[in-house]
């Protein structure tokens, strides 16, 4: 079908790779994928199915992305070593094997026009700029990743190529990243590291 076509999604309709879903503030969507994964989209969420190749199941290749909003995913069929299940936000990439998790990402505020200096754009291999870009397009994006069961490996875009951070069940990772337009800025030596906290049963249930 025409990928530029905009339409209202109805219960029971099929979505495929390349489709973009944008939920209204007072709506939500539950996706039941053919690999038995369940994805719940909250209101005000922009979500895309970038790639969906089922193959033999365990070695399937699935890539999803979320520009903003909140999703809850239940990957009920473990992904094998040869497969991949990836979720990307503007500031982080998450690798999932067999997991139940929650991801929230939003722009917390626009930085002032003459705001503090930051690092260079996070292009792999790019050296830090001596002076950070300043301007009205600077913003700060907050991402929270909560793992209910299993584990998720997280790579922060602001850190460039680095070893992923592993989050296990009952823990939550929070990252803050500055962006210039759609470009994540490379973290400086003074940048605060991602924070991981352990949640109690009441917080996990909430």
One Martini backbone bead per residue (centre of mass of N, CA, C, O) as a GRO file, in nm:
protein
  206
    1UNK     BB    1   0.102   0.032   0.006
    2UNK     BB    2   0.080   0.358   0.074
    3UNK     BB    3   0.316   0.504   0.291
    4UNK     BB    4   0.171   0.808   0.291
    5UNK     BB    5  -0.071   0.708   0.417
    6UNK     BB    6  -0.346   0.826   0.612
    7UNK     BB    7  -0.493   0.655   0.899
    8UNK     BB    8  -0.723   0.488   1.082
    9UNK     BB    9  -0.690   0.260   1.326
   10UNK     BB   10  -0.821  -0.066   1.346
   11UNK     BB   11  -0.937  -0.329   1.477
   12UNK     BB   12  -0.741  -0.597   1.327
   13UNK     BB   13  -0.531  -0.464   1.186
   14UNK     BB   14  -0.255  -0.448   0.970
   15UNK     BB   15   0.094  -0.430   1.024
   16UNK     BB   16   0.408  -0.315   0.881
   17UNK     BB   17   0.687  -0.259   0.752
   18UNK     BB   18   0.705   0.108   0.773
   19UNK     BB   19   0.514   0.172   0.983
   20UNK     BB   20   0.339   0.448   1.141
   21UNK     BB   21   0.261   0.534   1.483
   22UNK     BB   22   0.010   0.778   1.611
   23UNK     BB   23  -0.093   0.872   1.915
   24UNK     BB   24  -0.314   0.999   2.099
   25UNK     BB   25  -0.357   1.133   2.414
   26UNK     BB   26  -0.646   0.938   2.438
   27UNK     BB   27  -0.470   0.680   2.349
   28UNK     BB   28  -0.426   0.327   2.249
   29UNK     BB   29  -0.202   0.039   2.167
   30UNK     BB   30  -0.216  -0.308   2.059
   31UNK     BB   31   0.042  -0.533   1.964
   32UNK     BB   32   0.032  -0.842   1.775
   33UNK     BB   33   0.280  -1.044   1.704
   34UNK     BB   34   0.395  -1.327   1.524
   35UNK     BB   35   0.621  -1.379   1.774
   36UNK     BB   36   0.444  -1.296   2.048
   37UNK     BB   37   0.469  -1.007   2.070
   38UNK     BB   38   0.400  -0.730   2.294
   39UNK     BB   39   0.274  -0.392   2.219
   40UNK     BB   40   0.240  -0.095   2.410
   41UNK     BB   41   0.077   0.215   2.340
   42UNK     BB   42   0.065   0.518   2.436
   43UNK     BB   43   0.000   0.823   2.454
   44UNK     BB   44   0.185   1.020   2.264
   45UNK     BB   45   0.308   0.821   2.024
   46UNK     BB   46   0.604   0.749   1.820
   47UNK     BB   47   0.597   0.467   1.594
   48UNK     BB   48   0.819   0.211   1.437
   49UNK     BB   49   0.851  -0.033   1.177
   50UNK     BB   50   1.150  -0.111   1.031
   51UNK     BB   51   1.176  -0.434   1.099
   52UNK     BB   52   1.042  -0.772   0.974
   53UNK     BB   53   1.203  -1.091   1.030
   54UNK     BB   54   1.123  -1.412   1.110
   55UNK     BB   55   1.208  -1.667   0.984
   56UNK     BB   56   1.277  -1.918   1.245
   57UNK     BB   57   1.250  -1.707   1.503
   58UNK     BB   58   1.524  -1.703   1.668
   59UNK     BB   59   1.654  -1.541   1.396
   60UNK     BB   60   1.518  -1.287   1.407
   61UNK     BB   61   1.445  -0.947   1.262
   62UNK     BB   62   1.398  -0.663   1.479
   63UNK     BB   63   1.296  -0.314   1.423
   64UNK     BB   64   1.244  -0.040   1.640
   65UNK     BB   65   1.082   0.291   1.695
   66UNK     BB   66   1.102   0.596   1.917
   67UNK     BB   67   1.065   0.934   1.956
   68UNK     BB   68   0.802   0.927   2.148
   69UNK     BB   69   0.695   0.819   2.469
   70UNK     BB   70   0.525   0.495   2.542
   71UNK     BB   71   0.636   0.156   2.612
   72UNK     BB   72   0.534  -0.195   2.620
   73UNK     BB   73   0.724  -0.499   2.633
   74UNK     BB   74   0.672  -0.855   2.524
   75UNK     BB   75   0.918  -1.101   2.485
   76UNK     BB   76   0.814  -1.436   2.464
   77UNK     BB   77   1.037  -1.506   2.245
   78UNK     BB   78   1.335  -1.586   2.225
   79UNK     BB   79   1.643  -1.465   2.113
   80UNK     BB   80   1.889  -1.553   1.931
   81UNK     BB   81   2.214  -1.510   1.847
   82UNK     BB   82   2.133  -1.461   1.528
   83UNK     BB   83   1.950  -1.251   1.637
   84UNK     BB   84   1.719  -0.954   1.656
   85UNK     BB   85   1.604  -0.701   1.908
   86UNK     BB   86   1.525  -0.361   1.837
   87UNK     BB   87   1.528  -0.045   2.017
   88UNK     BB   88   1.478   0.299   1.923
   89UNK     BB   89   1.587   0.609   2.009
   90UNK     BB   90   1.731   0.916   1.999
   91UNK     BB   91   1.946   0.813   2.257
   92UNK     BB   92   1.888   0.489   2.221
   93UNK     BB   93   1.987   0.135   2.227
   94UNK     BB   94   1.801  -0.179   2.235
   95UNK     BB   95   1.867  -0.510   2.346
   96UNK     BB   96   1.668  -0.805   2.298
   97UNK     BB   97   1.550  -1.134   2.399
   98UNK     BB   98   1.370  -1.197   2.690
   99UNK     BB   99   1.128  -0.949   2.765
  100UNK     BB  100   1.012  -0.706   3.010
  101UNK     BB  101   0.930  -0.362   2.922
  102UNK     BB  102   0.994   0.001   2.975
  103UNK     BB  103   0.954   0.305   2.769
  104UNK     BB  104   1.057   0.651   2.816
  105UNK     BB  105   1.027   0.948   2.601
  106UNK     BB  106   1.132   1.300   2.637
  107UNK     BB  107   1.104   1.644   2.619
  108UNK     BB  108   1.171   1.855   2.878
  109UNK     BB  109   1.348   2.100   2.740
  110UNK     BB  110   1.453   2.400   2.635
  111UNK     BB  111   1.731   2.549   2.579
  112UNK     BB  112   1.896   2.812   2.600
  113UNK     BB  113   2.041   3.010   2.368
  114UNK     BB  114   2.289   3.061   2.599
  115UNK     BB  115   2.383   2.797   2.680
  116UNK     BB  116   2.564   2.550   2.758
  117UNK     BB  117   2.815   2.361   2.702
  118UNK     BB  118   2.896   2.099   2.479
  119UNK     BB  119   2.933   1.864   2.271
  120UNK     BB  120   2.962   1.681   2.007
  121UNK     BB  121   2.851   1.524   1.764
  122UNK     BB  122   2.754   1.169   1.745
  123UNK     BB  123   2.994   1.083   1.554
  124UNK     BB  124   3.173   0.839   1.470
  125UNK     BB  125   3.504   0.960   1.551
  126UNK     BB  126   3.441   1.231   1.658
  127UNK     BB  127   3.568   1.502   1.783
  128UNK     BB  128   3.564   1.726   2.011
  129UNK     BB  129   3.445   2.031   2.053
  130UNK     BB  130   3.555   2.330   2.183
  131UNK     BB  131   3.268   2.440   2.095
  132UNK     BB  132   2.950   2.465   2.153
  133UNK     BB  133   2.650   2.464   2.043
  134UNK     BB  134   2.420   2.741   1.997
  135UNK     BB  135   2.058   2.746   2.036
  136UNK     BB  136   1.709   2.705   1.986
  137UNK     BB  137   1.750   2.375   1.913
  138UNK     BB  138   1.802   2.303   2.193
  139UNK     BB  139   1.777   1.995   2.386
  140UNK     BB  140   1.621   1.769   2.629
  141UNK     BB  141   1.646   1.412   2.680
  142UNK     BB  142   1.442   1.167   2.836
  143UNK     BB  143   1.523   0.826   2.948
  144UNK     BB  144   1.331   0.534   3.043
  145UNK     BB  145   1.436   0.203   3.165
  146UNK     BB  146   1.233  -0.082   3.238
  147UNK     BB  147   1.280  -0.397   3.401
  148UNK     BB  148   1.081  -0.680   3.473
  149UNK     BB  149   1.214  -0.896   3.273
  150UNK     BB  150   1.518  -0.990   3.230
  151UNK     BB  151   1.708  -0.813   2.967
  152UNK     BB  152   1.892  -0.504   2.877
  153UNK     BB  153   2.083  -0.354   2.617
  154UNK     BB  154   2.249  -0.033   2.642
  155UNK     BB  155   2.303   0.238   2.406
  156UNK     BB  156   2.451   0.547   2.400
  157UNK     BB  157   2.476   0.800   2.170
  158UNK     BB  158   2.664   1.005   2.336
  159UNK     BB  159   2.912   0.778   2.362
  160UNK     BB  160   2.930   0.611   2.140
  161UNK     BB  161   3.140   0.370   2.114
  162UNK     BB  162   3.029   0.113   2.346
  163UNK     BB  163   2.956  -0.058   2.611
  164UNK     BB  164   2.688  -0.192   2.712
  165UNK     BB  165   2.418  -0.161   2.926
  166UNK     BB  166   2.301  -0.372   3.182
  167UNK     BB  167   1.958  -0.458   3.244
  168UNK     BB  168   1.775  -0.583   3.500
  169UNK     BB  169   1.552  -0.698   3.694
  170UNK     BB  170   1.421  -0.421   3.877
  171UNK     BB  171   1.541  -0.198   3.683
  172UNK     BB  172   1.648   0.154   3.622
  173UNK     BB  173   1.718   0.368   3.347
  174UNK     BB  174   1.864   0.704   3.325
  175UNK     BB  175   1.868   0.951   3.064
  176UNK     BB  176   2.058   1.241   2.946
  177UNK     BB  177   2.018   1.440   2.643
  178UNK     BB  178   2.153   1.638   2.401
  179UNK     BB  179   2.008   1.841   2.132
  180UNK     BB  180   2.045   1.928   1.777
  181UNK     BB  181   1.770   1.874   1.687
  182UNK     BB  182   1.849   1.541   1.559
  183UNK     BB  183   2.124   1.571   1.725
  184UNK     BB  184   2.339   1.412   1.917
  185UNK     BB  185   2.545   1.496   2.179
  186UNK     BB  186   2.846   1.469   2.288
  187UNK     BB  187   2.982   1.375   2.562
  188UNK     BB  188   3.140   1.486   2.831
  189UNK     BB  189   3.343   1.449   3.103
  190UNK     BB  190   3.108   1.601   3.287
  191UNK     BB  191   2.904   1.407   3.236
  192UNK     BB  192   2.649   1.231   3.341
  193UNK     BB  193   2.579   0.930   3.419
  194UNK     BB  194   2.396   0.679   3.406
  195UNK     BB  195   2.108   0.575   3.594
  196UNK     BB  196   2.076   0.308   3.836
  197UNK     BB  197   1.785   0.155   3.977
  198UNK     BB  198   1.616  -0.005   4.238
  199UNK     BB  199   1.309  -0.159   4.256
  200UNK     BB  200   1.027  -0.204   4.407
  201UNK     BB  201   0.738  -0.380   4.388
  202UNK     BB  202   0.555  -0.126   4.377
  203UNK     BB  203   0.702   0.018   4.141
  204UNK     BB  204   0.670  -0.209   3.935
  205UNK     BB  205   0.360  -0.219   3.936
  206UNK     BB  206   0.331   0.093   3.855
   0.00000   0.00000   0.00000
